[in-house]
GROMACS .gro file of C-alpha atoms in nm:
model
  386
    1MET     CA    1  -0.602  -0.144   0.418
    2PRO     CA    2  -0.377  -0.467   0.470
    3ALA     CA    3  -0.435  -0.731   0.732
    4PRO     CA    4  -0.198  -0.696   1.021
    5PRO     CA    5   0.074  -0.958   0.987
    6GLY     CA    6  -0.034  -1.292   1.111
    7GLY     CA    7  -0.400  -1.191   1.085
    8LEU     CA    8  -0.550  -1.505   0.971
    9GLU     CA    9  -0.345  -1.708   1.219
   10VAL     CA   10  -0.520  -1.545   1.505
   11PRO     CA   11  -0.828  -1.764   1.519
   12LEU     CA   12  -0.600  -2.027   1.544
   13TRP     CA   13  -0.458  -1.950   1.787
   14ARG     CA   14  -0.779  -1.851   2.043
   15ALA     CA   15  -0.904  -2.208   1.924
   16VAL     CA   16  -0.574  -2.303   2.109
   17THR     CA   17  -0.678  -2.155   2.396
   18VAL     CA   18  -1.035  -2.258   2.393
   19TYR     CA   19  -0.954  -2.616   2.378
   20ARG     CA   20  -0.666  -2.565   2.684
   21LEU     CA   21  -0.971  -2.417   2.902
   22ALA     CA   22  -1.242  -2.748   2.805
   23SER     CA   23  -0.932  -2.961   2.807
   24LEU     CA   24  -0.850  -2.820   3.146
   25ALA     CA   25  -1.224  -2.797   3.267
   26TYR     CA   26  -1.210  -3.204   3.148
   27VAL     CA   27  -0.887  -3.240   3.360
   28CYS     CA   28  -1.091  -3.145   3.673
   29VAL     CA   29  -1.413  -3.340   3.617
   30VAL     CA   30  -1.185  -3.663   3.613
   31ALA     CA   31  -0.979  -3.594   3.858
   32LEU     CA   32  -1.265  -3.554   4.105
   33ARG     CA   33  -1.396  -3.859   3.985
   34ASP     CA   34  -1.109  -4.085   4.027
   35ALA     CA   35  -0.945  -3.914   4.354
   36ASP     CA   36  -1.037  -4.172   4.559
   37ARG     CA   37  -0.829  -4.427   4.350
   38TYR     CA   38  -0.517  -4.184   4.334
   39THR     CA   39  -0.199  -4.286   4.535
   40HIS     CA   40  -0.184  -3.880   4.615
   41PRO     CA   41  -0.493  -3.689   4.598
   42LEU     CA   42  -0.342  -3.423   4.756
   43ALA     CA   43  -0.033  -3.418   4.464
   44ALA     CA   44  -0.296  -3.438   4.208
   45ALA     CA   45  -0.454  -3.159   4.309
   46GLY     CA   46  -0.139  -2.954   4.331
   47VAL     CA   47  -0.059  -3.064   3.967
   48VAL     CA   48  -0.431  -2.971   3.857
   49LEU     CA   49  -0.403  -2.639   3.972
   50ALA     CA   50  -0.022  -2.598   3.815
   51MET     CA   51  -0.182  -2.719   3.451
   52ALA     CA   52  -0.431  -2.459   3.545
   53ALA     CA   53  -0.146  -2.164   3.634
   54TRP     CA   54   0.001  -2.254   3.327
   55THR     CA   55  -0.292  -2.268   3.082
   56GLY     CA   56  -0.338  -1.859   3.205
   57VAL     CA   57   0.032  -1.834   3.106
   58THR     CA   58   0.006  -1.960   2.781
   59ALA     CA   59  -0.308  -1.846   2.715
   60VAL     CA   60  -0.134  -1.471   2.734
   61GLY     CA   61   0.194  -1.578   2.565
   62TYR     CA   62   0.047  -1.700   2.251
   63ALA     CA   63  -0.211  -1.426   2.259
   64ARG     CA   64   0.108  -1.183   2.144
   65PRO     CA   65   0.306  -1.275   1.814
   66ALA     CA   66   0.646  -1.144   2.020
   67LEU     CA   67   0.583  -1.439   2.262
   68ARG     CA   68   0.495  -1.762   2.022
   69GLY     CA   69   0.879  -1.838   1.955
   70TRP     CA   70   1.093  -2.156   2.103
   71PRO     CA   71   1.106  -2.034   2.431
   72LEU     CA   72   0.720  -2.048   2.517
   73LEU     CA   73   0.720  -2.355   2.242
   74LEU     CA   74   0.972  -2.535   2.415
   75THR     CA   75   0.829  -2.446   2.769
   76ASP     CA   76   0.494  -2.549   2.714
   77LEU     CA   77   0.636  -2.925   2.577
   78ALA     CA   78   0.828  -2.944   2.908
   79VAL     CA   79   0.540  -2.859   3.150
   80VAL     CA   80   0.298  -3.131   2.987
   81LEU     CA   81   0.547  -3.359   2.970
   82ALA     CA   82   0.638  -3.323   3.326
   83VAL     CA   83   0.255  -3.380   3.420
   84VAL     CA   84   0.263  -3.670   3.186
   85LEU     CA   85   0.577  -3.833   3.347
   86ALA     CA   86   0.461  -3.737   3.745
   87SER     CA   87   0.152  -3.924   3.666
   88PRO     CA   88   0.295  -4.288   3.761
   89TRP     CA   89   0.393  -4.151   4.075
   90VAL     CA   90   0.053  -3.920   4.182
   91ILE     CA   91  -0.179  -4.203   4.056
   92GLY     CA   92   0.033  -4.513   4.098
   93ARG     CA   93   0.118  -4.758   3.855
   94ALA     CA   94  -0.171  -5.054   3.939
   95ALA     CA   95  -0.432  -4.779   3.910
   96LEU     CA   96  -0.272  -4.678   3.542
   97ALA     CA   97  -0.261  -5.033   3.462
   98ASP     CA   98  -0.629  -5.069   3.556
   99GLY     CA   99  -0.737  -4.798   3.317
  100VAL     CA  100  -0.753  -4.484   3.531
  101PRO     CA  101  -0.617  -4.198   3.283
  102THR     CA  102  -0.289  -4.006   3.331
  103LEU     CA  103  -0.325  -3.630   3.494
  104ALA     CA  104  -0.311  -3.447   3.155
  105VAL     CA  105  -0.568  -3.653   2.971
  106ALA     CA  106  -0.705  -3.412   2.669
  107TRP     CA  107  -0.509  -3.111   2.815
  108LEU     CA  108  -0.225  -3.335   2.661
  109GLY     CA  109  -0.293  -3.228   2.340
  110GLY     CA  110  -0.241  -2.841   2.391
  111PRO     CA  111   0.125  -2.815   2.287
  112VAL     CA  112   0.027  -3.019   1.974
  113LEU     CA  113  -0.210  -2.759   1.833
  114ALA     CA  114   0.032  -2.487   1.925
  115TRP     CA  115   0.339  -2.623   1.776
  116ALA     CA  116   0.141  -2.731   1.462
  117VAL     CA  117   0.002  -2.354   1.395
  118SER     CA  118   0.340  -2.202   1.485
  119GLY     CA  119   0.535  -2.426   1.231
  120GLY     CA  120   0.296  -2.626   1.013
  121ARG     CA  121   0.285  -3.011   0.964
  122ARG     CA  122   0.594  -3.100   1.051
  123ARG     CA  123   0.625  -2.917   1.392
  124GLY     CA  124   0.296  -3.034   1.487
  125THR     CA  125   0.363  -3.381   1.406
  126VAL     CA  126   0.720  -3.372   1.625
  127ALA     CA  127   0.534  -3.257   1.947
  128ALA     CA  128   0.254  -3.518   1.883
  129LEU     CA  129   0.521  -3.810   1.886
  130VAL     CA  130   0.732  -3.666   2.182
  131LEU     CA  131   0.424  -3.658   2.428
  132ALA     CA  132   0.251  -3.991   2.279
  133GLY     CA  133   0.575  -4.140   2.328
  134ALA     CA  134   0.589  -3.986   2.718
  135ASP     CA  135   0.221  -4.114   2.758
  136LEU     CA  136   0.287  -4.470   2.641
  137ALA     CA  137   0.571  -4.471   2.882
  138ALA     CA  138   0.417  -4.315   3.165
  139ARG     CA  139   0.138  -4.583   3.155
  140GLY     CA  140   0.352  -4.882   3.142
  141VAL     CA  141   0.105  -5.073   2.938
  142THR     CA  142   0.007  -5.036   2.553
  143THR     CA  143  -0.370  -5.054   2.555
  144PRO     CA  144  -0.600  -5.007   2.243
  145SER     CA  145  -0.739  -4.657   2.368
  146ALA     CA  146  -0.409  -4.538   2.473
  147ILE     CA  147  -0.288  -4.616   2.075
  148ASN     CA  148  -0.618  -4.483   1.980
  149GLY     CA  149  -0.550  -4.128   2.160
  150ALA     CA  150  -0.162  -4.081   2.032
  151ILE     CA  151  -0.299  -4.200   1.643
  152LEU     CA  152  -0.584  -3.931   1.729
  153MET     CA  153  -0.314  -3.681   1.873
  154LEU     CA  154  -0.070  -3.751   1.560
  155LEU     CA  155  -0.421  -3.627   1.317
  156ALA     CA  156  -0.425  -3.322   1.518
  157GLY     CA  157  -0.115  -3.179   1.461
  158VAL     CA  158  -0.084  -3.282   1.089
  159VAL     CA  159  -0.436  -3.127   1.013
  160VAL     CA  160  -0.399  -2.833   1.222
  161GLY     CA  161  -0.072  -2.779   1.111
  162HIS     CA  162  -0.144  -2.814   0.744
  163VAL     CA  163  -0.464  -2.559   0.813
  164ALA     CA  164  -0.230  -2.307   0.947
  165ARG     CA  165   0.005  -2.321   0.649
  166LEU     CA  166  -0.288  -2.267   0.438
  167ALA     CA  167  -0.405  -1.952   0.661
  168VAL     CA  168  -0.043  -1.785   0.617
  169ALA     CA  169  -0.003  -1.898   0.241
  170ALA     CA  170  -0.382  -1.717   0.188
  171GLU     CA  171  -0.292  -1.422   0.374
  172GLU     CA  172   0.039  -1.333   0.209
  173ARG     CA  173  -0.183  -1.375  -0.099
  174LEU     CA  174  -0.381  -1.134   0.043
  175HIS     CA  175  -0.112  -0.905   0.110
  176ARG     CA  176  -0.069  -0.943  -0.272
  177ALA     CA  177  -0.398  -0.838  -0.403
  178VAL     CA  178  -0.428  -0.565  -0.127
  179GLU     CA  179  -0.084  -0.412  -0.300
  180LEU     CA  180  -0.177  -0.454  -0.655
  181GLU     CA  181  -0.500  -0.304  -0.597
  182ALA     CA  182  -0.396  -0.015  -0.451
  183ALA     CA  183  -0.091   0.038  -0.702
  184THR     CA  184  -0.399  -0.007  -0.983
  185ARG     CA  185  -0.591   0.278  -0.833
  186GLU     CA  186  -0.354   0.507  -0.798
  187ARG     CA  187  -0.189   0.427  -1.173
  188GLN     CA  188  -0.532   0.500  -1.248
  189ARG     CA  189  -0.535   0.825  -1.089
  190LEU     CA  190  -0.196   0.918  -1.205
  191ALA     CA  191  -0.356   0.834  -1.556
  192ARG     CA  192  -0.672   1.074  -1.552
  193ASP     CA  193  -0.433   1.352  -1.420
  194ILE     CA  194  -0.184   1.267  -1.688
  195HIS     CA  195  -0.437   1.246  -1.932
  196ASP     CA  196  -0.605   1.552  -1.847
  197SER     CA  197  -0.278   1.759  -1.835
  198VAL     CA  198   0.071   1.646  -2.002
  199LEU     CA  199  -0.078   1.392  -2.235
  200GLN     CA  200  -0.326   1.660  -2.411
  201VAL     CA  201  -0.024   1.902  -2.499
  202LEU     CA  202   0.221   1.668  -2.592
  203ALA     CA  203  -0.047   1.545  -2.827
  204LEU     CA  204  -0.114   1.903  -2.923
  205VAL     CA  205   0.278   1.988  -3.004
  206GLN     CA  206   0.280   1.643  -3.196
  207ARG     CA  207  -0.005   1.756  -3.470
  208ARG     CA  208   0.109   2.136  -3.469
  209GLY     CA  209   0.464   2.050  -3.511
  210ALA     CA  210   0.401   1.771  -3.749
  211ARG     CA  211   0.265   2.068  -4.016
  212LEU     CA  212   0.607   2.282  -3.956
  213ASP     CA  213   0.991   2.194  -4.079
  214GLY     CA  214   1.308   2.212  -3.921
  215GLU     CA  215   1.366   2.249  -3.541
  216ALA     CA  216   0.996   2.203  -3.474
  217ALA     CA  217   0.946   1.911  -3.665
  218GLU     CA  218   1.217   1.742  -3.462
  219LEU     CA  219   0.995   1.863  -3.157
  220ALA     CA  220   0.679   1.721  -3.253
  221ARG     CA  221   0.887   1.381  -3.305
  222LEU     CA  222   1.002   1.424  -2.971
  223ALA     CA  223   0.658   1.532  -2.798
  224GLY     CA  224   0.536   1.244  -2.994
  225GLU     CA  225   0.775   0.980  -2.842
  226GLN     CA  226   0.721   1.107  -2.510
  227GLU     CA  227   0.329   1.054  -2.542
  228ALA     CA  228   0.366   0.699  -2.612
  229ALA     CA  229   0.616   0.631  -2.353
  230LEU     CA  230   0.395   0.804  -2.090
  231ARG     CA  231   0.097   0.620  -2.222
  232ALA     CA  232   0.280   0.263  -2.231
  233LEU     CA  233   0.385   0.370  -1.802
  234ILE     CA  234   0.050   0.480  -1.707
  235SER     CA  235  -0.146   0.120  -1.840
  236GLY     CA  236   0.128  -0.083  -1.674
  237ALA     CA  237   0.250  -0.268  -2.000
  238ALA     CA  238   0.609  -0.284  -1.871
  239ALA     CA  239   0.867  -0.499  -2.077
  240PRO     CA  240   0.950  -0.856  -1.920
  241PRO     CA  241   1.355  -0.883  -1.813
  242ALA     CA  242   1.564  -0.960  -2.086
  243THR     CA  243   1.653  -1.280  -1.876
  244ALA     CA  244   1.333  -1.388  -1.842
  245VAL     CA  245   1.357  -1.810  -1.977
  246GLY     CA  246   0.983  -1.861  -1.921
  247PRO     CA  247   0.707  -1.767  -2.097
  248VAL     CA  248   0.689  -1.388  -2.191
  249ASP     CA  249   0.395  -1.206  -2.309
  250LEU     CA  250   0.501  -1.045  -2.654
  251ARG     CA  251   0.316  -0.744  -2.603
  252GLY     CA  252   0.545  -0.622  -2.361
  253LEU     CA  253   0.840  -0.651  -2.566
  254LEU     CA  254   0.705  -0.501  -2.869
  255GLY     CA  255   0.548  -0.223  -2.671
  256ARG     CA  256   0.842  -0.030  -2.686
  257TYR     CA  257   0.789   0.039  -3.055
  258ASP     CA  258   0.491   0.262  -2.990
  259SER     CA  259   0.540   0.597  -3.072
  260ALA     CA  260   0.424   0.916  -3.260
  261THR     CA  261   0.532   0.721  -3.620
  262VAL     CA  262   0.449   0.351  -3.495
  263SER     CA  263   0.097   0.237  -3.422
  264LEU     CA  264   0.084  -0.101  -3.270
  265SER     CA  265  -0.225  -0.298  -3.238
  266VAL     CA  266  -0.218  -0.593  -2.961
  267PRO     CA  267  -0.449  -0.844  -2.840
  268ALA     CA  268  -0.658  -0.760  -2.510
  269THR     CA  269  -0.508  -1.090  -2.385
  270PRO     CA  270  -0.160  -1.199  -2.341
  271VAL     CA  271   0.054  -1.358  -2.607
  272PRO     CA  272   0.293  -1.585  -2.402
  273LEU     CA  273   0.592  -1.735  -2.609
  274PRO     CA  274   0.911  -1.907  -2.545
  275GLY     CA  275   1.139  -1.581  -2.366
  276PRO     CA  276   1.417  -1.671  -2.635
  277VAL     CA  277   1.167  -1.692  -2.918
  278ALA     CA  278   0.988  -1.399  -2.808
  279ARG     CA  279   1.279  -1.201  -2.786
  280GLU     CA  280   1.431  -1.270  -3.132
  281LEU     CA  281   1.065  -1.224  -3.270
  282ALA     CA  282   1.055  -0.837  -3.133
  283ALA     CA  283   1.437  -0.823  -3.232
  284ALA     CA  284   1.321  -0.924  -3.615
  285VAL     CA  285   1.019  -0.674  -3.537
  286GLY     CA  286   1.232  -0.398  -3.463
  287ALA     CA  287   1.454  -0.470  -3.762
  288ALA     CA  288   1.171  -0.436  -3.986
  289LEU     CA  289   1.125  -0.085  -3.847
  290ASP     CA  290   1.464   0.011  -3.868
  291ASN     CA  291   1.434  -0.038  -4.259
  292VAL     CA  292   1.095   0.143  -4.245
  293ALA     CA  293   1.247   0.446  -4.115
  294ARG     CA  294   1.541   0.466  -4.335
  295HIS     CA  295   1.378   0.365  -4.656
  296ALA     CA  296   1.030   0.480  -4.653
  297GLY     CA  297   0.961   0.685  -4.403
  298GLY     CA  298   0.630   0.819  -4.258
  299ARG     CA  299   0.393   0.579  -4.035
  300ALA     CA  300   0.412   0.221  -3.988
  301TRP     CA  301   0.179   0.014  -3.856
  302VAL     CA  302   0.215  -0.323  -3.619
  303LEU     CA  303  -0.055  -0.599  -3.581
  304VAL     CA  304   0.004  -0.843  -3.379
  305GLU     CA  305  -0.202  -1.180  -3.438
  306ASP     CA  306  -0.200  -1.499  -3.168
  307GLU     CA  307  -0.413  -1.780  -3.367
  308GLY     CA  308  -0.346  -2.061  -3.135
  309SER     CA  309  -0.073  -2.282  -3.294
  310THR     CA  310   0.096  -1.963  -3.449
  311VAL     CA  311   0.164  -1.618  -3.344
  312THR     CA  312   0.177  -1.317  -3.658
  313VAL     CA  313   0.337  -0.970  -3.629
  314SER     CA  314   0.240  -0.814  -3.975
  315ILE     CA  315   0.421  -0.464  -4.044
  316ARG     CA  316   0.312  -0.238  -4.307
  317ASP     CA  317   0.438   0.150  -4.399
  318GLU     CA  318   0.296   0.380  -4.629
  319GLY     CA  319   0.647   0.419  -4.877
  320PRO     CA  320   0.743   0.391  -5.202
  321GLY     CA  321   0.728  -0.006  -5.200
  322PHE     CA  322   1.011  -0.229  -5.423
  323PRO     CA  323   0.934  -0.501  -5.734
  324PRO     CA  324   0.982  -0.823  -5.594
  325GLN     CA  325   1.397  -0.907  -5.753
  326ARG     CA  326   1.504  -0.599  -5.521
  327LEU     CA  327   1.552  -0.805  -5.213
  328ALA     CA  328   1.768  -1.069  -5.431
  329GLU     CA  329   1.929  -0.782  -5.609
  330ALA     CA  330   1.993  -0.594  -5.250
  331GLU     CA  331   2.129  -0.961  -5.081
  332ALA     CA  332   2.398  -1.028  -5.403
  333GLN     CA  333   2.522  -0.664  -5.335
  334GLY     CA  334   2.601  -0.807  -5.001
  335ARG     CA  335   2.364  -0.593  -4.863
  336LEU     CA  336   2.178  -0.821  -4.595
  337GLY     CA  337   1.955  -0.633  -4.339
  338VAL     CA  338   1.641  -0.791  -4.453
  339ALA     CA  339   1.838  -1.156  -4.493
  340ARG     CA  340   2.003  -1.159  -4.156
  341SER     CA  341   1.819  -0.937  -3.917
  342ILE     CA  342   1.463  -1.074  -4.020
  343ARG     CA  343   1.468  -1.399  -4.219
  344GLY     CA  344   1.780  -1.517  -4.023
  345ARG     CA  345   1.603  -1.444  -3.705
  346LEU     CA  346   1.245  -1.605  -3.823
  347ALA     CA  347   1.456  -1.907  -3.974
  348ASP     CA  348   1.632  -2.012  -3.650
  349LEU     CA  349   1.354  -2.022  -3.508
  350GLY     CA  350   1.170  -2.242  -3.734
  351GLY     CA  351   0.901  -1.943  -3.855
  352GLU     CA  352   0.865  -1.790  -4.182
  353VAL     CA  353   0.861  -1.460  -4.359
  354ARG     CA  354   0.623  -1.332  -4.659
  355ILE     CA  355   0.673  -0.985  -4.771
  356THR     CA  356   0.431  -0.824  -4.974
  357SER     CA  357   0.524  -0.537  -5.206
  358ALA     CA  358   0.539  -0.323  -5.476
  359PRO     CA  359   0.617   0.033  -5.634
  360GLY     CA  360   0.380   0.263  -5.512
  361ALA     CA  361   0.214   0.045  -5.243
  362GLY     CA  362   0.432   0.034  -4.969
  363THR     CA  363   0.550  -0.314  -4.763
  364GLU     CA  364   0.427  -0.529  -4.557
  365LEU     CA  365   0.601  -0.810  -4.386
  366GLU     CA  366   0.445  -1.082  -4.190
  367LEU     CA  367   0.661  -1.291  -3.934
  368VAL     CA  368   0.518  -1.628  -3.819
  369VAL     CA  369   0.611  -1.840  -3.555
  370GLY     CA  370   0.469  -2.170  -3.429
  371ARG     CA  371   0.417  -2.251  -3.080
  372THR     CA  372   0.429  -2.642  -3.145
  373ASP     CA  373   0.673  -2.858  -3.279
  374GLY     CA  374   0.944  -2.639  -3.152
  375GLY     CA  375   0.775  -2.363  -3.301
  376ARG     CA  376   0.803  -2.464  -3.618
  377PRO     CA  377   0.536  -2.327  -3.825
  378ASP     CA  378   0.332  -2.609  -4.105
  379THR     CA  379   0.544  -2.439  -4.378
  380GLU     CA  380   0.902  -2.559  -4.345
  381GLU     CA  381   1.098  -2.300  -4.569
  382ALA     CA  382   1.048  -1.894  -4.542
  383ARG     CA  383   0.860  -1.787  -4.896
  384TRP     CA  384   0.843  -1.445  -5.016
  385ARG     CA  385   0.614  -1.329  -5.194
  386GLY     CA  386   0.625  -1.060  -5.454
   0.00000   0.00000   0.00000
């Protein structure tokens, strides 16, 4: 089950509450120790009681996600500011000049931590600067201890805010991982059910119908195509969006060609290429398979090889083949399917087309694109081999 929203922040809010309780206890100790030096001791006792009450309010408020908004954060800051600014009257300027701490003492850092947990480093820094300025103004004198306290409070706001943002990012990643795991388990469950029923039936229809003629053969072909589509669906090999400009996994683009008559073999790991390069290469493969369907018939085999600096896609069929000069004759007659759809695309990519064919021996095409030097492989011009 996914963790509840804000689940990883809960320990941080509890830590803020623990800090405020501990700092309140320290305030009580300091107030009892220095009460005889205060100008208005009874007023100091009233302020300490008010601090205790506000500590209880914040403990309840910050424990509820719905209340951790700007009203509580701003009120928290205002209450602590009021305590700090009341110190010169309650304690007296002379006592503060002699080094007596302000009434807030360490309790001053509560809003800094709360702001940092709620909004990160920036909020924590803002709260720290406001309270540090108020504390220095209340003292009336700048002492090394006062400056050190302000710097420590600023560092606390920055560090706690950074940790809080890391917790939020980790929680988002955890949610995505849990959702992906749930989707994967559901896909595996569906894959088992489909494999045990639908895919087996479609495979049986395709095998039996392939031996017949007429409408039975057409039904067998359609069954084979649907079997391949279902296998791609349950394997999660979806094609990337056509608008992708970053690295694209070539396997996803070629997956749509896998069918009853086309066997696709790809590496187990992604084959990343720039989006435009991957799409043009996949289009060239589609054009080659169209030629196989029109001129060769039968089955075709597509093999993808990732060789690091280059990617090679081989298309092989079991058709009648053709003599080496046949391509040049077709181009001279104005039939430019191979020249434009395949060779032209690879030339634009700086790639290479290799064709191996002979009468009665089928045909094999190798489409090669490089990953370095603008996608250009070692050989500058396409080579045709008969």
